[in-house]
Every structure is written in C-alpha cells, then in structure tokens.
mmCIF file of C-alpha atoms in Angstrom:
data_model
loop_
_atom_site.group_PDB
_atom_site.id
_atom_site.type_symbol
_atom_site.label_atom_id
_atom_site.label_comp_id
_atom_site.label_asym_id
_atom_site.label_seq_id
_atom_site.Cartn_x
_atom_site.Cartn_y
_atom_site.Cartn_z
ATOM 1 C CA UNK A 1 130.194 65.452 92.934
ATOM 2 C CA UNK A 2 128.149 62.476 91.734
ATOM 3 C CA UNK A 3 127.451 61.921 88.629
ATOM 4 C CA UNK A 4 123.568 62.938 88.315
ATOM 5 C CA UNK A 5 124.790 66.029 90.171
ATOM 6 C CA UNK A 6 127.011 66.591 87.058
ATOM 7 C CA UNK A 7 123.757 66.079 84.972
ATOM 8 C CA UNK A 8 122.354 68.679 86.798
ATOM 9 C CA UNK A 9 124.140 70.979 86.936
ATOM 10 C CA UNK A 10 125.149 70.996 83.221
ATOM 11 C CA UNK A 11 121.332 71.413 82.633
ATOM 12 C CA UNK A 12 121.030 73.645 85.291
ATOM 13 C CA UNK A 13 119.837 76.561 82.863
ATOM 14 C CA UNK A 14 117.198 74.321 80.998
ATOM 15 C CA UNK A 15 115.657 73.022 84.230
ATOM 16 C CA UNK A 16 115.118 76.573 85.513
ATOM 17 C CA UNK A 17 113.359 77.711 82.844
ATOM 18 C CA UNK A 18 111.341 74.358 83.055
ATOM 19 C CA UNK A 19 110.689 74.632 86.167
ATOM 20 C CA UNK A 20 110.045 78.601 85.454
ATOM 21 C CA UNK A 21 107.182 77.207 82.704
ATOM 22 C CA UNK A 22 105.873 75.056 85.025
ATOM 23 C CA UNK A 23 105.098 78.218 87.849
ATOM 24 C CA UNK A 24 103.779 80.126 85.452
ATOM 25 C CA UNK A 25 101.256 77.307 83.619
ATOM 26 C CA UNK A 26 99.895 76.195 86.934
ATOM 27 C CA UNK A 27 99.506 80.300 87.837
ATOM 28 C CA UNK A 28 95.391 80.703 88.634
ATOM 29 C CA UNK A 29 93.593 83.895 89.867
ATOM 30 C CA UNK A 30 92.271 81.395 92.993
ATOM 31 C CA UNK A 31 94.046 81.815 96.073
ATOM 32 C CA UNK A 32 93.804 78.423 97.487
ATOM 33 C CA UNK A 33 95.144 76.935 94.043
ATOM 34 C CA UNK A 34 98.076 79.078 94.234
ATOM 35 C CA UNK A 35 98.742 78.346 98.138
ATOM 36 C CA UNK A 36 98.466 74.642 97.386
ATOM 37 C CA UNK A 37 100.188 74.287 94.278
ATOM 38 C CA UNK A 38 102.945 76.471 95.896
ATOM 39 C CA UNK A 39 103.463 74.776 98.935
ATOM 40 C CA UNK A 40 103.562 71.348 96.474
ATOM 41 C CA UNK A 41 106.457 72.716 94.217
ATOM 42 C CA UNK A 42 108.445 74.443 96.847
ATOM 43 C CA UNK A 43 109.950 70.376 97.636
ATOM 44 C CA UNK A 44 111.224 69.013 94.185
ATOM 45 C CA UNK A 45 112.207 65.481 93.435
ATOM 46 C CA UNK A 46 115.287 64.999 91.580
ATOM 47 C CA UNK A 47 113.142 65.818 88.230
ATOM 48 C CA UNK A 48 115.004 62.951 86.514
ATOM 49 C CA UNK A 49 111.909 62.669 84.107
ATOM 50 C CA UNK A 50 112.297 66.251 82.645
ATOM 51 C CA UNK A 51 116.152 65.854 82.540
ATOM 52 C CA UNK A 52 115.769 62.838 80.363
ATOM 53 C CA UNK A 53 113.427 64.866 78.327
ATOM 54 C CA UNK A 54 115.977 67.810 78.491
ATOM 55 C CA UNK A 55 118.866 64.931 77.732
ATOM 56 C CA UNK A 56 117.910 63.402 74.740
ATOM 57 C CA UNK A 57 116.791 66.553 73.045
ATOM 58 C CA UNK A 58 120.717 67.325 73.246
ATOM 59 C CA UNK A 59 121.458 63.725 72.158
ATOM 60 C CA UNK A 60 119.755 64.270 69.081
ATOM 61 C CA UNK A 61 120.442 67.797 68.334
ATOM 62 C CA UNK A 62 119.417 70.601 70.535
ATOM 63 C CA UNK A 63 116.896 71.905 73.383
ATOM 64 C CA UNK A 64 114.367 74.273 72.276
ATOM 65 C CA UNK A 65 111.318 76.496 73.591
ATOM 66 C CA UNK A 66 108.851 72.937 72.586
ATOM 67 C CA UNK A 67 111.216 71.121 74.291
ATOM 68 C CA UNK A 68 110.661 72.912 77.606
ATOM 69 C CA UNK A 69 107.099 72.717 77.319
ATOM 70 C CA UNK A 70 106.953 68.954 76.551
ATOM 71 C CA UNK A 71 109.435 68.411 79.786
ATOM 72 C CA UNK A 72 107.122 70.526 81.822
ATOM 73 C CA UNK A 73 103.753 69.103 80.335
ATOM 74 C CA UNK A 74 105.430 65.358 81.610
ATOM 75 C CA UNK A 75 107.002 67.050 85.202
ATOM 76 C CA UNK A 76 103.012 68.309 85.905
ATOM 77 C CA UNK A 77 101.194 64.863 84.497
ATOM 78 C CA UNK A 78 103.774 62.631 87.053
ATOM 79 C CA UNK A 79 102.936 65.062 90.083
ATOM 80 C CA UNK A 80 99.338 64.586 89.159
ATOM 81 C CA UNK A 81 99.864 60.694 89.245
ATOM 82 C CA UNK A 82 101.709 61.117 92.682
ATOM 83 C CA UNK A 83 98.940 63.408 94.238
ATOM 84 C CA UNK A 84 96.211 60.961 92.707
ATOM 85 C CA UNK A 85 98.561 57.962 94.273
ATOM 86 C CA UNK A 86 98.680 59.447 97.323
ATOM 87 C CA UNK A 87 94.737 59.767 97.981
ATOM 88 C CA UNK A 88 94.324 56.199 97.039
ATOM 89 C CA UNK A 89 96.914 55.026 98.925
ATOM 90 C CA UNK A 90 96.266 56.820 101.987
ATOM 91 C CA UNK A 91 100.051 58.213 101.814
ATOM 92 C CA UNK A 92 100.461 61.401 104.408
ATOM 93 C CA UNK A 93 104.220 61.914 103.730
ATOM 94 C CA UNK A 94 105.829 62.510 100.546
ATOM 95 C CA UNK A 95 109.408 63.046 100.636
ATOM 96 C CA UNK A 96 109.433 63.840 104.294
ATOM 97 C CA UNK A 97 106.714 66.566 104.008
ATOM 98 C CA UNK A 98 102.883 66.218 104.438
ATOM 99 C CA UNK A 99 101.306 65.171 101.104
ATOM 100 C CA UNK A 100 98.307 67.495 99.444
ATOM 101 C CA UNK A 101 95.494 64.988 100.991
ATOM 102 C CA UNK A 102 97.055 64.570 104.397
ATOM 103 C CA UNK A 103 96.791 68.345 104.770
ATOM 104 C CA UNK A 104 94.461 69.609 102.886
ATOM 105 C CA UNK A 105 91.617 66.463 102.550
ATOM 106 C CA UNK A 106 90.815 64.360 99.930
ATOM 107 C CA UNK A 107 88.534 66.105 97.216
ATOM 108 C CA UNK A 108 91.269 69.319 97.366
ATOM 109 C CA UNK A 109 93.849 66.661 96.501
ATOM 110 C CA UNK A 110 92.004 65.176 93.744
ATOM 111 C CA UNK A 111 91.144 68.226 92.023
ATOM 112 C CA UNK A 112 94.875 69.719 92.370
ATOM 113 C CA UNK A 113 95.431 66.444 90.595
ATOM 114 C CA UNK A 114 93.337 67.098 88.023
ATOM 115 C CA UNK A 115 94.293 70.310 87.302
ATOM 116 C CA UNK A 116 97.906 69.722 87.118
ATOM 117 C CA UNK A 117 96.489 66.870 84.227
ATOM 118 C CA UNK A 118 94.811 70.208 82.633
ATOM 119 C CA UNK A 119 97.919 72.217 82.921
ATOM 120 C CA UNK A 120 100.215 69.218 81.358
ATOM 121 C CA UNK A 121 97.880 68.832 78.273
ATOM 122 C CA UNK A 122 98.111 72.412 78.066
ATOM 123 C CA UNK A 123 101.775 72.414 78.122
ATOM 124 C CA UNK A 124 101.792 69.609 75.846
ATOM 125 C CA UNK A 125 99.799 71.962 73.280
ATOM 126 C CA UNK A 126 102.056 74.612 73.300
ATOM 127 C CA UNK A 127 104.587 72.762 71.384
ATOM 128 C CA UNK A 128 102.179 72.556 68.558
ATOM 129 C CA UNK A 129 103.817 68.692 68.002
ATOM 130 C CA UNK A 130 100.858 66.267 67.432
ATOM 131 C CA UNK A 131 103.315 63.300 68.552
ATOM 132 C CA UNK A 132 103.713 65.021 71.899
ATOM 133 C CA UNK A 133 99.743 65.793 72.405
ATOM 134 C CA UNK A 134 99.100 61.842 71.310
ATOM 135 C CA UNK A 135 102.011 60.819 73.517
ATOM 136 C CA UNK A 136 100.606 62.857 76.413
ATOM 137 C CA UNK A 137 97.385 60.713 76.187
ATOM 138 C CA UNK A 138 99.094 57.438 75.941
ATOM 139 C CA UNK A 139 100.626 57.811 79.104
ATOM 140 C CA UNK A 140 97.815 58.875 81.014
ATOM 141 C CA UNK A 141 96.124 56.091 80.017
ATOM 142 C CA UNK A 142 99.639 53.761 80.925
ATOM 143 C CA UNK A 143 99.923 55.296 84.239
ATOM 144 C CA UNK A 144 96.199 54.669 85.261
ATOM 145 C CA UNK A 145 96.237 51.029 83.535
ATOM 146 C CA UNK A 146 99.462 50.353 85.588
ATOM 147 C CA UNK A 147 97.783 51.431 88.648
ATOM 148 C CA UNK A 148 95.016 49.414 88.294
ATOM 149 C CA UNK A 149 97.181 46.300 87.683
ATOM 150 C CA UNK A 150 99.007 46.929 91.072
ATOM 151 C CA UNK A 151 95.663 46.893 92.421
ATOM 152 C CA UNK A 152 94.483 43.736 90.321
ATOM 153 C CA UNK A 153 97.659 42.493 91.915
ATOM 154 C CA UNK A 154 97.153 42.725 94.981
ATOM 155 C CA UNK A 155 93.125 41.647 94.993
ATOM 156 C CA UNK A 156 94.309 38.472 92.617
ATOM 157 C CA UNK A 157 97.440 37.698 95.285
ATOM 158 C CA UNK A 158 99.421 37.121 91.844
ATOM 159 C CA UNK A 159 102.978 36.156 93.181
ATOM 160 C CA UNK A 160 104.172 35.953 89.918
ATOM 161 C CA UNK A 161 107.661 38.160 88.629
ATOM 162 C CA UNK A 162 106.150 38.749 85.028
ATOM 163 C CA UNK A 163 102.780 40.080 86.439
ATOM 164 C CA UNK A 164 105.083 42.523 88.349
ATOM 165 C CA UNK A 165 107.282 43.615 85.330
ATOM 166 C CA UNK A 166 104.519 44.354 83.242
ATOM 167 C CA UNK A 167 102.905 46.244 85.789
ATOM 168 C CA UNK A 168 105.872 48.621 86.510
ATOM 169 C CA UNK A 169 106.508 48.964 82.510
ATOM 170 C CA UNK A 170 102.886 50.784 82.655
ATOM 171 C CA UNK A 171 103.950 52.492 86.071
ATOM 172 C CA UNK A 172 107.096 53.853 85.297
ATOM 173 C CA UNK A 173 108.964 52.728 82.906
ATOM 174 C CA UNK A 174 106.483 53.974 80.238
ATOM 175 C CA UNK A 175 107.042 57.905 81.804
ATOM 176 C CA UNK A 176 110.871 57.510 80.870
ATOM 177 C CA UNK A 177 110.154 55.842 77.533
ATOM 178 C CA UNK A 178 107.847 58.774 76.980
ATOM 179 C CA UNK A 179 110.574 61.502 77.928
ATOM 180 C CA UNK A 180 113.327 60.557 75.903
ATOM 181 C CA UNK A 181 110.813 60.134 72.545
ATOM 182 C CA UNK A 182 109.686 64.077 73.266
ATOM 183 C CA UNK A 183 112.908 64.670 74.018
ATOM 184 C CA UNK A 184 113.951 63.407 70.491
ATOM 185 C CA UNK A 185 110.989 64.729 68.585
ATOM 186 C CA UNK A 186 111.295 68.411 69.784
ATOM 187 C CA UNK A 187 115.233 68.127 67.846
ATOM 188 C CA UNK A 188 114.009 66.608 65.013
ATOM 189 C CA UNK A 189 114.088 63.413 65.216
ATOM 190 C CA UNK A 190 112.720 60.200 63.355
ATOM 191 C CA UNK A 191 111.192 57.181 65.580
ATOM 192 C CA UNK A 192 113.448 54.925 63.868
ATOM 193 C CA UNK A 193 116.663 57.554 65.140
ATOM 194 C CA UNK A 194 115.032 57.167 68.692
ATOM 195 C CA UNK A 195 114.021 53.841 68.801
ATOM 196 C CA UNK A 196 117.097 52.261 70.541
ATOM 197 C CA UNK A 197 117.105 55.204 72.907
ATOM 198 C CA UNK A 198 113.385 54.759 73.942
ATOM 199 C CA UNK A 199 114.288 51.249 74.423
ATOM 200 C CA UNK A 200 117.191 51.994 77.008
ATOM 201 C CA UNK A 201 114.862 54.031 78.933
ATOM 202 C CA UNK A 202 112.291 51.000 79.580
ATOM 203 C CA UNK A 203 114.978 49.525 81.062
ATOM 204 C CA UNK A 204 116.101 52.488 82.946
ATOM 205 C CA UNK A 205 112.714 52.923 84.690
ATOM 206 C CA UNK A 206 112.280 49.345 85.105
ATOM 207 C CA UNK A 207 115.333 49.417 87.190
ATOM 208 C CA UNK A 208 114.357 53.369 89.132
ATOM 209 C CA UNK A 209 111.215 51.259 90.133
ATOM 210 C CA UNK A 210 112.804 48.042 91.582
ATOM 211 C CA UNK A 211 115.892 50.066 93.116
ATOM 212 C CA UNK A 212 112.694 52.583 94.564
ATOM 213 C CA UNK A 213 111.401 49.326 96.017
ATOM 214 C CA UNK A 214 114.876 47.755 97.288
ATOM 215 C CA UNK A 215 114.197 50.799 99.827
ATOM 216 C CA UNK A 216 111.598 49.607 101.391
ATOM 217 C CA UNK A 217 113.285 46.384 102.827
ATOM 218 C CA UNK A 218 115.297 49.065 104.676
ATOM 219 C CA UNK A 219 115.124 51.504 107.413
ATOM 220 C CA UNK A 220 116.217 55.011 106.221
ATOM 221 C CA UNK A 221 114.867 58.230 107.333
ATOM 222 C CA UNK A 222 115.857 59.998 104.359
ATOM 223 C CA UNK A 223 113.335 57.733 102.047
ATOM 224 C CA UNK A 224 110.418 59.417 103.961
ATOM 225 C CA UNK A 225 108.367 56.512 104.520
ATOM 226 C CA UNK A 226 108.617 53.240 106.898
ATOM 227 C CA UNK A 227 110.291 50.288 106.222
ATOM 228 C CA UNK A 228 107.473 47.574 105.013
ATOM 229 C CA UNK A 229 105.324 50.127 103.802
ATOM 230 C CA UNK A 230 104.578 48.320 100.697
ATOM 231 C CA UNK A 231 103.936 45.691 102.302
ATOM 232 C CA UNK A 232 100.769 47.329 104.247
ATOM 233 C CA UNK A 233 99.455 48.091 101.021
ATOM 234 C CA UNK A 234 99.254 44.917 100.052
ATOM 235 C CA UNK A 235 101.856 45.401 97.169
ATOM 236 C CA UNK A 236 104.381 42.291 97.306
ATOM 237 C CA UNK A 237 107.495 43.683 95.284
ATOM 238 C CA UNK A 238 110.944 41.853 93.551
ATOM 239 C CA UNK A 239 113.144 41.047 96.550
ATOM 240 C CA UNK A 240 110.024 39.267 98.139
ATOM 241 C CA UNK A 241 108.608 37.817 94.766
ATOM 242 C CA UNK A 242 112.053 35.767 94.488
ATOM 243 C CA UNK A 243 112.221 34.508 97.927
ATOM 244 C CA UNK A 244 108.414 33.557 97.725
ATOM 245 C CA UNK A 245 109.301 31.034 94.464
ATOM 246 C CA UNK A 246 112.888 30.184 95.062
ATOM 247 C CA UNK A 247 113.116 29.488 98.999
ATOM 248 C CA UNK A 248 114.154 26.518 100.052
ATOM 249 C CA UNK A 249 112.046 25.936 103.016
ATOM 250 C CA UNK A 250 108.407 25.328 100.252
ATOM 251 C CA UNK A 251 106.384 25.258 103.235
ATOM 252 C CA UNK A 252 107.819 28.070 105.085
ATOM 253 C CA UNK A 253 107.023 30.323 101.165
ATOM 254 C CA UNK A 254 103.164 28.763 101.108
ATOM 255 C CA UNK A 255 102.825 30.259 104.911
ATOM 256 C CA UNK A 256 103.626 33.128 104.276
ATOM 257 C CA UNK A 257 101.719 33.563 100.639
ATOM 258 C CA UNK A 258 98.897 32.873 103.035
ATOM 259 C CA UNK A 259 99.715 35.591 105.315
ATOM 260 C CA UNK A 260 100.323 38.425 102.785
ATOM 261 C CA UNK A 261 96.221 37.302 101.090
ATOM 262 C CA UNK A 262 94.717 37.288 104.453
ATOM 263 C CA UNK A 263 95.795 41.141 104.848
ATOM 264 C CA UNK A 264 96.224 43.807 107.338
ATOM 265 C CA UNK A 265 100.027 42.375 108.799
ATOM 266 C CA UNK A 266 101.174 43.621 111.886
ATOM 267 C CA UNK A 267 104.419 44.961 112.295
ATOM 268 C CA UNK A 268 105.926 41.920 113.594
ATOM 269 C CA UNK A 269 104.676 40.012 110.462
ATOM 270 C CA UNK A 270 105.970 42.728 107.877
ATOM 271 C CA UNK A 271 109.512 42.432 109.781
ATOM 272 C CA UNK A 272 109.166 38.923 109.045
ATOM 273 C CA UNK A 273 108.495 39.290 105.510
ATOM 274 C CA UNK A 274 111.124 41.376 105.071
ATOM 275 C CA UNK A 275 113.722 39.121 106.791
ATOM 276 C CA UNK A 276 112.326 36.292 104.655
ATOM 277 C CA UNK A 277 112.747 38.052 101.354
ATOM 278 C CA UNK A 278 116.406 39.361 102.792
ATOM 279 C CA UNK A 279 117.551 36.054 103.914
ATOM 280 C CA UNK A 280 116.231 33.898 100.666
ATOM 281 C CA UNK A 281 118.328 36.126 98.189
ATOM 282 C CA UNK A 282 115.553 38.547 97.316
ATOM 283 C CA UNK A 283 117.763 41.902 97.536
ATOM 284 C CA UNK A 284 120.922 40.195 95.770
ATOM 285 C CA UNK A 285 118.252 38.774 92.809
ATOM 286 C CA UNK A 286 116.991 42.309 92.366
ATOM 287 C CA UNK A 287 120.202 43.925 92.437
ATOM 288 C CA UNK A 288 121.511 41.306 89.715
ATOM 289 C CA UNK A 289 118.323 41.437 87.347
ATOM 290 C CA UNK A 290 119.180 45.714 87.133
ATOM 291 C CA UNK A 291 122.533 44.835 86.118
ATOM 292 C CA UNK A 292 121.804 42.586 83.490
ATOM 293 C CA UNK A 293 119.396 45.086 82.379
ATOM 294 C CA UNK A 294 121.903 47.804 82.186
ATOM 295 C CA UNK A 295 124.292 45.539 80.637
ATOM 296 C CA UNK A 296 120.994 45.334 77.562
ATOM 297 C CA UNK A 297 120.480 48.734 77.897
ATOM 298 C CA UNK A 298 124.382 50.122 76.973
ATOM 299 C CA UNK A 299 124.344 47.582 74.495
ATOM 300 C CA UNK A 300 121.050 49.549 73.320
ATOM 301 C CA UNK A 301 123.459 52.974 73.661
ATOM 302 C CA UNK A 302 126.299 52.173 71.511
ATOM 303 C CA UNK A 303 124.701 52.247 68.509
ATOM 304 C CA UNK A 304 124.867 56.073 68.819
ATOM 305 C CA UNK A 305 128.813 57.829 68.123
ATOM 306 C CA UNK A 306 130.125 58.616 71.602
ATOM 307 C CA UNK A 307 129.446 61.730 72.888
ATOM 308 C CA UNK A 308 129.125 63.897 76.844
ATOM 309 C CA UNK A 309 125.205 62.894 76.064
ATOM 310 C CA UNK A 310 125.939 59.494 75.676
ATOM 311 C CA UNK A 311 128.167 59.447 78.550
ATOM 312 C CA UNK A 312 125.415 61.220 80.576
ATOM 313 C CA UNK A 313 122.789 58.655 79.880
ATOM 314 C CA UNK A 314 125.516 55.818 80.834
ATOM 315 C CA UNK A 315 126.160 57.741 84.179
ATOM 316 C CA UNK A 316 122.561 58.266 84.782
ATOM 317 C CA UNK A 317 122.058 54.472 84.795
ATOM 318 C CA UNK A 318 124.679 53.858 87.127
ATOM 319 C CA UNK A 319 123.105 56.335 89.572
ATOM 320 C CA UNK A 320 119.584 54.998 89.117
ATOM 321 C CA UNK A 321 121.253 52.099 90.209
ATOM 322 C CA UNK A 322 123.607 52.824 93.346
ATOM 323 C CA UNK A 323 120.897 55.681 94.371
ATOM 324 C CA UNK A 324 120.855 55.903 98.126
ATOM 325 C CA UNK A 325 117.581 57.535 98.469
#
C-alpha cells in the first residue's frame, strides 16, 4: 500500500464524516442543485487538502467537530475554484469525467461555483473560530489574485521562474498553508506552535503544483487531459521556463519565445515545445528544485518530537513528489 494510502486510510473515519458534512451543507430544496452538486461529488480527488487539515489537527493535539467543518469549508471553496477554473478555461474534462460547464453550460457552472463559496463560508462559521472565518477570506482572495497572475502571465509573455513561483504560492500553495493553520487552530494551537508547519506546507504545494505540471509534458490517460494542454492555454510552466533561459542553442529559445506570444500552436508546435523543454533539462530541473525543497521543508519538520504525524507529513511529501497521476 503506498504511503498516502496509509494516510488514508488511518483517517478514513474523519474523512467520512467530512465528506458526510460536506453532503449535508451543500443539501438545497432545488432539484437541479442537488442533481448537479451530486453528480460533482460522486468523483473525488484524493482530498489531500482536507487530510492536511485533518493531519495537523492530530499533530497538534486532536480532531474535533470545528475541525471537520473547517476541512469541509476548504474541500467546498477549492471545488468552487476548480468549477470557476474550468469555465474560464474552457476545460470539458475533469478527472476523466465531463466538468459542470461542459455539461451543463456556463452560467449553471458559475453559480454552482458560487454556491459552493456560500456553503464553505458557511462551514467556516460553524466553527465559531474568527481565525478560520478571516482565513477563509484570505484565500479567496489568494486563489483569485493567483489566477489573475497566470493570466497577467500569459498576456505579459513573462518567461521568468520567479513570476511563476509567486504565482503558484497564490494558486496553491496558499490552500495547503491555509489547511494545516486550521488544522492547528481547531487543537489549540498558537501561530508561533504552527508556524514551521505552515511553512512546510508552502513548500509542499509548491511542489503538488510543479509535479501537477511535470504531467503535462507526458502522455497519460489516467491524468484526464492531453499532453500540451497547458500549453494551449497559453500557460508556459517550470520544465519549459528552464529550457527557455538555459538552452544552449540562444536562438533556437528566442524562436520559440516568439512562437508561444504569437498564440494558438498547433499540435505539431506544442510537441515541439515539449521536446524542447524535455531535451534542454526542463523535467530533470523541476524534479531537482522539489527535492531541494523537501530537503527545506523536513528541515522545517524536525523541530517538532517525532511522532506517526510527523512521519505522515514526511511520507506525504514523498508522494506529492513520486505521484503518478
């Protein structure tokens, strides 16, 4: 069994009840609602984002009612990025399965969206912890300020690896920094006891968004979208950043800077981005840059006693990391 499926299943209780909270909070007298938001939760993600919540709650003392809530209210406000993702992005799978706007139209999409945003606030409530309500907020406004630098990104063809990092630390990495701090509030504890925690998790999403978009450089049906799909939406990622500033052939890295501003590749183009990035280094520079940001982040770790917690968070890492879908 790997070692997330350990996670899992040593949470296993927790996460149904979560999940449990999270049927009944999104529960609405309107038939189409329910159909919709059925249909959506019937295919689950790995829910790594309430099992860090679920996680560090342990870490620091013990899960609780609030801390159910506060890993639901964060489950429903990520699915409500994801739907709202998907409309912009024009996305019709998810996971292998139609998403909400490919099947049901854009304005239906948008408002599910919203209303899992209600539902998470209202979630968030229910724990009667002001940090969680204010933390709640934060995020939404991370998650829509990273979104808008990927698309500030791509309009400003910034090539640049910082521009990138800072963009996925709004993206992502501030949802795991997020989970882990509830996590730790809902047991009790101080900023200052979490601090080195919620540092580790920055890194760990960093890395679960560059090993997300290692993926797309390959062709894997499992994923559940094409290889170089990034790449049609305009959204230059790690692998290709590196080979862009660090190939050899300068002229060769200017062409094809070129290429990805003009817009709307063709296949045959993205296939020769992605051989470029593949064949400059890209995919070993991304792999090394999430090792030496593990190697901060169990540095970050050890400053709590050892314990199964800490040992899960060290084996969740690892998984983020050798992930094969």
């Amino acid at each position: 069994m790997q070692p997330f499926e350990e996670i899992q299943k040593r949470l296993r209780p927790e996460l149904d009840r979560m999940n449990e909270i999270i049927r009944q909070t999104l529960s609405t007298p309107n038939e189409l609602m329910n159909q919709i938001v059925s249909q959506y939760l019937t295919v689950k993600g790995k829910q790594i984002r309430p099992v860090l919540v679920i996680l560090s709650a342990s870490f620091f003392g013990r899960v609780t009612e609030d801390t159910l809530y506060a890993g639901a209210s964060l489950e429903m406000l990520h699915n409500a990025s994801l739907i709202h993702d998907d409309v912009v992005d024009e996305t019709s799978l998810r996971r292998g399965n139609p998403t909400i706007n490919s099947e049901w139209g854009n304005h239906l999409a948008v408002l599910v969206g919203d209303f899992f945003v209600s539902n998470a606030l209202a979630a968030g409530i229910r724990t009667g912890h002001l940090g969680i309500i204010s933390a709640l907020s934060d995020l939404g406004k991370e998650l829509s300020l990273g979104e808008v630098d990927q698309i500030c990104n791509v309009r400003d063809h910034n090539f640049d690896e910082e521009s990138y990092i800072n963009m996925i630390r709004k993206k992502t990495a501030s949802l795991f920094m997020n989970c882990v701090r509830m996590g730790g509030e809902t047991a009790g504890a101080t900023p200052e006891q979490t601090a080195p925690i919620v540092e580790f998790a920055e890194h760990l999403g960093l890395c679960f968004q560059i090993r997300d978009d290692i993926f797309d450089y390959f062709d894997d049906a499992r994923i559940g979208k094409p290889t170089g799909n990034d790449l049609r939406e305009g959204k230059v990622t790690l692998p290709l950043l590196y080979a862009l500033a660090n190939a050899s052939d300068r002229r060769q890295a200017e062409e094809y800077k070129k290429l990805i501003s003009r817009g709307n590749l063709s296949n045959e183009e993205i296939e020769n981005l992605v051989e470029f990035a593949k064949a400059n280094g890209g995919i070993e520079y991304a792999y090394d840059y999430m090792l030496r940001r593990r190697d901060k982040a169990i540095t970050l770790l050890e400053q709590y006693p050892p314990s199964e917690w800490r040992d899960s968070f060290r084996d969740l890492f690892d998984f983020i990391i050798e992930r094969d879908r």
